[in-house]
Amino acid sequence: MSEVKIIEVKRSMLDDNDKDADALRKELRERGVFLLNLMSSPGSGKTTTLIRTINALKDKIKIAVMEADIDSDVDAKKIAKETGVHSIQLHTGGMCHLDAEMTRQGIKALGGDAELVILENVGNLVCPAEFDTGASKNCMILSVPEGDDKPLKYPLMFSVCDLVLVNKIDVAPYFDFDMEACERNVKSRNKNAKVIPICAKTGDGIDKFAQWILSEIQAWKENK
Amino acid sequence: MHELGIVFHCIKQVNEIAAENNVTRVNSVTVEIGEVSTVIPYYFEDCWNWAVKKETVLKDAKIVIEQIKAVTHCEDCGKDYPTVEHGKTCPHCGSGNTYLLTGNEILIKQIEAY
């Protein structure tokens, strides 16, 4: 039997994904595609928020959507029906997140000439935060019934997001939700994160989210 | 619950490293997992044992997990303290102006191979 060899590695297990994500970010920049990764718990209102936001933006910019779920295509169909933008469903086959390679395959399958691609990640506050998708910006939705203490419980998710949307603010009085405490908790995890309160059902705050997207795309273009 | 996804990425990289080093059989892979990395060592081990069965070079590779203690540093009083017990608030001075020093790692440390 040949001699045992010890190979010192000291490399992150997700190093390949991180590199792949950087490569994808570069490819997308060359093609002029801004990729927004939207994350949240299941039931926080991602799809409803997207429908409102896309309808507010679709005359200004060409949008396409990738819906990632473990199964079904209800979200992709709903987006297509309610907004008319091109939308595809990605199945993760049981996986609780998307990685950069899955995102690349999705972008390829999407085709077209959209300038803004929105990725609705799998509903989960843990795993999607670990895997860089290659997105230009990360955004998450925290809904009022989940509680203002979520940033304390899921630190990584809040530390990787550029924007936190606080959804369902219309029901805040019923859930003892403290908006100031929520902002403080978000900032304790990530002082650069921006917080926008919204209500996807009534459309409250959606204009601010739409404006945030447009100004981020503008800044991204100027930053070439 | 993302352990399986991380295991797949880990296996992919170990396969690449094995190929670069002309290794035909990997005996064991030692990984370092931080206490607050959100990776649960025994889930990771179960996922590993299931996933390597489908491999060739890695077929019999054992996983050795070394846990790294989570330590947080306080910027206000300058002291370090264990993260798991005290979280983000410094037990010495009560400040929240703190950052994680170690404990977030999910690293491939070394590969033992033939």
Coordinates of C-alpha atoms in Angstrom, one line a residue:
Chain A
M1 CA 0.0 0.0 0.0
S2 CA 1.3 3.4 -0.9
E3 CA 2.1 6.0 1.7
V4 CA -0.6 8.1 3.3
K5 CA -0.5 11.7 2.2
I6 CA -1.8 14.7 4.2
I7 CA -3.0 17.6 2.1
E8 CA -3.4 20.8 4.1
V9 CA -6.4 22.7 2.7
K10 CA -7.8 25.4 5.0
R11 CA -10.5 26.5 2.6
S12 CA -14.1 27.3 3.2
M13 CA -16.5 24.5 2.1
L14 CA -18.5 27.1 0.2
D15 CA -15.4 28.6 -1.5
D16 CA -16.4 27.1 -4.8
N17 CA -19.9 28.6 -4.5
D18 CA -18.4 32.0 -3.6
K19 CA -16.2 32.0 -6.6
D20 CA -18.9 30.8 -8.8
A21 CA -21.2 33.5 -7.5
D22 CA -18.5 36.2 -8.2
A23 CA -18.1 34.8 -11.8
L24 CA -21.9 34.9 -12.3
R25 CA -22.1 38.5 -10.9
K26 CA -19.4 39.5 -13.5
E27 CA -21.2 37.8 -16.4
L28 CA -24.5 39.5 -15.4
R29 CA -22.8 42.8 -15.2
E30 CA -21.3 42.4 -18.7
R31 CA -24.8 41.6 -20.0
G32 CA -26.3 44.5 -18.1
V33 CA -28.6 42.3 -15.9
F34 CA -29.2 43.4 -12.3
L35 CA -30.1 40.4 -10.2
L36 CA -32.1 41.0 -7.0
N37 CA -32.2 38.1 -4.5
L38 CA -35.4 38.2 -2.4
M39 CA -35.4 36.1 0.7
S40 CA -37.8 35.5 3.6
S41 CA -39.8 33.0 5.7
P42 CA -42.6 31.1 4.0
G43 CA -45.8 33.2 4.1
S44 CA -44.2 36.6 4.7
G45 CA -45.7 37.9 1.4
K46 CA -42.9 37.7 -1.1
T47 CA -45.1 36.9 -4.1
T48 CA -47.7 39.6 -3.2
T49 CA -45.0 42.2 -2.7
L50 CA -43.4 41.2 -6.0
I51 CA -46.7 41.6 -7.9
R52 CA -47.2 45.1 -6.5
T53 CA -43.6 46.1 -7.1
I54 CA -43.4 44.7 -10.6
N55 CA -46.7 46.5 -11.6
A56 CA -45.2 49.7 -10.3
L57 CA -41.9 49.2 -12.2
K58 CA -42.7 47.4 -15.4
D59 CA -43.2 50.5 -17.5
K60 CA -39.8 51.8 -16.5
I61 CA -37.7 48.7 -16.8
K62 CA -37.8 45.3 -18.4
I63 CA -38.3 42.7 -15.6
A64 CA -38.2 38.9 -15.4
V65 CA -38.8 36.7 -12.4
M66 CA -37.4 33.4 -11.2
E67 CA -39.4 31.6 -8.5
A68 CA -37.6 29.0 -6.5
D69 CA -39.5 26.5 -4.6
I70 CA -39.1 22.9 -3.5
D71 CA -42.2 22.0 -5.6
S72 CA -45.2 23.4 -7.5
D73 CA -45.4 26.3 -10.0
V74 CA -48.2 28.3 -8.3
D75 CA -45.9 31.3 -7.7
A76 CA -44.6 31.6 -11.2
K77 CA -48.1 31.2 -12.7
K78 CA -49.4 33.8 -10.3
I79 CA -46.7 36.3 -11.2
A80 CA -47.2 35.8 -14.9
K81 CA -51.0 36.2 -14.6
E82 CA -51.0 39.3 -12.3
T83 CA -48.1 41.2 -13.9
G84 CA -47.6 39.8 -17.4
V85 CA -43.8 39.7 -17.0
H86 CA -41.8 36.6 -18.0
S87 CA -41.6 34.3 -15.1
I88 CA -40.2 30.8 -14.6
Q89 CA -40.3 28.3 -11.8
L90 CA -37.1 26.7 -10.5
H91 CA -37.5 23.5 -8.5
T92 CA -34.8 22.8 -6.0
G93 CA -35.7 19.2 -5.7
G94 CA -35.9 19.3 -1.9
M95 CA -33.0 21.6 -1.4
C96 CA -33.7 24.5 1.0
H97 CA -31.8 27.2 -0.9
L98 CA -30.4 28.1 -4.3
D99 CA -26.7 28.2 -5.0
A100 CA -24.8 30.1 -7.7
E101 CA -24.9 27.2 -10.2
M102 CA -28.6 26.7 -9.8
T103 CA -29.1 30.5 -10.3
R104 CA -27.0 30.4 -13.4
Q105 CA -29.1 27.6 -14.8
G106 CA -32.2 29.6 -14.0
I107 CA -30.9 32.7 -15.8
K108 CA -30.0 30.6 -18.8
A109 CA -33.5 29.0 -18.9
L110 CA -35.1 32.5 -18.5
G111 CA -33.4 33.8 -21.6
G112 CA -34.8 37.2 -22.9
D113 CA -33.4 40.6 -22.4
A114 CA -34.6 41.7 -19.0
E115 CA -32.5 44.4 -17.2
L116 CA -33.9 43.4 -13.8
V117 CA -34.2 39.8 -12.8
I118 CA -35.8 39.1 -9.5
L119 CA -35.0 35.8 -7.8
E120 CA -37.6 34.8 -5.3
N121 CA -35.5 32.4 -3.1
V122 CA -36.9 29.4 -1.2
G123 CA -38.9 30.5 1.9
N124 CA -36.4 30.0 4.7
L125 CA -34.4 32.3 7.0
V126 CA -31.4 30.0 7.5
C127 CA -30.0 28.3 4.4
P128 CA -30.4 30.9 1.6
A129 CA -28.2 33.3 3.7
E130 CA -25.3 30.8 3.5
F131 CA -25.2 30.5 -0.3
D132 CA -24.2 33.5 -2.4
T133 CA -26.4 33.4 -5.5
G134 CA -24.4 35.9 -7.5
A135 CA -27.0 38.6 -6.9
S136 CA -26.2 42.3 -7.3
K137 CA -28.2 43.0 -4.1
N138 CA -29.9 41.0 -1.4
C139 CA -33.2 41.9 0.1
M140 CA -35.4 40.2 2.6
I141 CA -38.9 40.5 3.9
L142 CA -39.8 40.2 7.6
S143 CA -43.5 40.2 8.2
V144 CA -45.1 41.6 11.3
P145 CA -46.6 38.3 12.7
E146 CA -43.0 36.8 12.7
G147 CA -42.0 39.3 15.4
D148 CA -39.6 42.2 15.8
D149 CA -37.0 39.9 17.4
K150 CA -36.2 37.9 14.3
P151 CA -32.9 39.7 13.5
L152 CA -31.7 38.4 16.9
K153 CA -32.7 34.8 16.1
Y154 CA -31.4 34.7 12.5
P155 CA -28.3 36.8 12.5
L156 CA -26.7 35.7 9.2
M157 CA -29.8 36.4 7.1
F158 CA -30.0 40.0 8.4
S159 CA -26.2 40.5 8.1
V160 CA -26.2 39.6 4.3
C161 CA -29.2 41.8 3.3
D162 CA -28.9 45.3 1.9
L163 CA -32.6 46.0 2.5
V164 CA -35.1 44.6 4.9
L165 CA -38.8 45.1 4.0
V166 CA -41.1 44.9 7.0
N167 CA -44.4 43.7 5.6
K168 CA -48.0 43.5 6.9
I169 CA -47.6 46.7 8.9
D170 CA -51.3 47.1 8.8
V171 CA -51.7 44.4 11.5
A172 CA -48.8 45.6 13.7
P173 CA -51.2 46.6 16.6
Y174 CA -52.5 43.0 16.9
F175 CA -49.0 41.5 17.2
D176 CA -47.3 43.9 19.7
F177 CA -44.8 44.6 16.9
D178 CA -42.4 47.3 17.9
M179 CA -41.1 49.0 14.7
E180 CA -38.3 50.9 16.5
A181 CA -37.1 47.7 18.3
C182 CA -37.2 45.9 14.9
E183 CA -35.0 48.6 13.3
R184 CA -32.7 48.5 16.3
N185 CA -32.4 44.7 16.0
V186 CA -31.7 44.9 12.3
K187 CA -29.0 47.6 12.8
S188 CA -27.4 45.5 15.5
R189 CA -26.8 42.8 12.9
N190 CA -26.0 45.0 10.0
K191 CA -25.6 48.8 10.4
N192 CA -25.7 49.3 6.6
A193 CA -29.0 47.6 6.1
K194 CA -31.9 49.9 5.1
V195 CA -35.4 49.2 6.5
I196 CA -38.6 50.0 4.6
P197 CA -42.0 49.3 6.2
I198 CA -44.6 48.1 3.6
C199 CA -48.0 46.6 3.3
A200 CA -48.2 44.5 0.2
K201 CA -51.9 44.1 0.5
T202 CA -52.8 47.8 0.5
G203 CA -49.7 48.8 -1.5
D204 CA -48.4 51.1 1.3
G205 CA -44.6 51.6 1.0
I206 CA -44.3 49.8 -2.3
D207 CA -43.4 53.1 -4.1
K208 CA -40.4 53.4 -1.7
F209 CA -39.3 49.8 -2.5
A210 CA -39.7 50.5 -6.2
Q211 CA -37.6 53.6 -5.8
W212 CA -35.0 51.8 -3.9
I213 CA -34.7 49.2 -6.7
L214 CA -34.4 51.9 -9.4
S215 CA -31.7 53.9 -7.4
E216 CA -29.7 50.7 -6.7
I217 CA -29.8 49.8 -10.4
Q218 CA -28.7 53.4 -11.2
A219 CA -25.8 53.2 -8.7
W220 CA -24.8 49.8 -10.0
K221 CA -24.7 51.1 -13.6
E222 CA -22.6 54.1 -12.6
N223 CA -20.2 51.9 -10.6
K224 CA -18.9 50.1 -13.7
Chain B
M1 CA -31.0 21.7 7.3
H2 CA -28.6 23.1 4.7
E3 CA -26.0 20.5 5.7
L4 CA -26.6 18.3 2.7
G5 CA -26.0 21.3 0.3
I6 CA -22.8 22.2 2.1
V7 CA -21.7 18.5 2.0
F8 CA -22.1 18.5 -1.8
H9 CA -20.0 21.6 -2.1
C10 CA -17.4 20.1 0.2
I11 CA -17.3 16.8 -1.8
K12 CA -16.9 18.8 -5.0
Q13 CA -13.9 20.7 -3.7
V14 CA -12.3 17.6 -2.1
N15 CA -12.6 15.8 -5.5
E16 CA -10.9 18.7 -7.2
I17 CA -8.1 18.9 -4.6
A18 CA -7.7 15.1 -4.9
A19 CA -7.3 15.3 -8.7
E20 CA -4.8 18.2 -8.4
N21 CA -2.7 16.0 -6.1
N22 CA -3.0 12.8 -8.1
V23 CA -4.8 11.1 -5.3
T24 CA -6.8 7.9 -6.0
R25 CA -8.3 7.2 -2.7
V26 CA -9.2 9.6 0.2
N27 CA -9.0 8.1 3.6
S28 CA -10.4 10.9 5.7
V29 CA -11.4 14.6 5.4
T30 CA -11.0 16.8 8.5
V31 CA -13.3 19.8 8.7
E32 CA -13.6 22.7 11.1
I33 CA -17.1 23.8 12.0
G34 CA -17.7 26.9 14.2
E35 CA -20.1 26.7 17.1
V36 CA -22.3 29.4 15.6
S37 CA -21.8 28.5 11.9
T38 CA -25.4 27.1 11.8
V39 CA -24.0 23.8 10.7
I40 CA -24.9 21.0 13.0
P41 CA -22.0 18.5 13.3
Y42 CA -24.0 15.3 13.6
Y43 CA -26.3 16.3 10.7
F44 CA -23.3 17.1 8.7
E45 CA -21.8 13.7 9.5
D46 CA -25.0 11.9 8.5
C47 CA -25.2 13.8 5.2
W48 CA -21.6 13.1 4.5
N49 CA -21.9 9.3 5.2
W50 CA -24.9 9.2 2.8
A51 CA -23.4 11.3 0.1
V52 CA -19.9 9.8 -0.2
K53 CA -21.4 6.3 -0.9
K54 CA -22.1 7.6 -4.4
E55 CA -18.5 8.8 -4.9
T56 CA -15.5 7.0 -6.3
V57 CA -12.3 8.6 -4.9
L58 CA -14.2 9.6 -1.8
K59 CA -16.2 6.4 -1.4
D60 CA -14.6 5.3 1.9
A61 CA -13.7 8.7 3.2
K62 CA -14.4 9.3 6.9
I63 CA -15.3 12.7 8.1
V64 CA -13.5 14.1 11.1
I65 CA -15.2 17.2 12.6
E66 CA -13.4 19.6 14.8
Q67 CA -15.6 22.2 16.5
I68 CA -14.4 25.7 16.9
K69 CA -15.5 27.7 19.9
A70 CA -17.4 30.9 19.2
V71 CA -15.7 34.0 20.8
T72 CA -17.0 37.5 20.6
H73 CA -14.9 40.7 21.1
C74 CA -16.2 43.8 22.8
E75 CA -15.0 47.0 21.2
D76 CA -15.9 49.1 24.2
C77 CA -14.1 47.3 27.0
G78 CA -11.8 45.3 24.8
K79 CA -12.5 41.9 26.4
D80 CA -13.4 38.6 24.7
Y81 CA -16.2 36.3 25.9
P82 CA -18.0 33.1 24.9
T83 CA -20.7 33.9 22.3
V84 CA -22.9 30.9 22.9
E85 CA -23.6 31.9 26.6
H86 CA -23.8 35.7 26.1
G87 CA -24.8 36.4 22.5
K88 CA -24.3 39.9 21.2
T89 CA -24.2 41.7 24.6
C90 CA -20.9 41.9 26.4
P91 CA -21.2 40.2 29.9
H92 CA -18.3 42.4 31.2
C93 CA -19.7 45.9 30.4
G94 CA -23.1 45.4 28.9
S95 CA -22.2 46.9 25.5
G96 CA -23.7 45.7 22.3
N97 CA -20.8 47.1 20.3
T98 CA -19.3 43.7 19.7
Y99 CA -18.2 41.4 16.9
L100 CA -17.6 37.7 16.3
L101 CA -13.9 36.7 16.4
T102 CA -14.3 33.0 15.8
G103 CA -17.0 30.4 15.5
N104 CA -18.4 31.1 12.1
E105 CA -16.1 28.7 10.2
I106 CA -17.1 26.0 7.8
L107 CA -13.6 25.0 6.6
I108 CA -12.0 22.0 4.9
K109 CA -8.9 21.7 7.1
Q110 CA -7.0 18.7 5.6
I111 CA -7.4 15.6 3.5
E112 CA -5.7 12.3 4.3
A113 CA -5.2 10.3 1.1
Y114 CA -3.4 7.5 -0.6

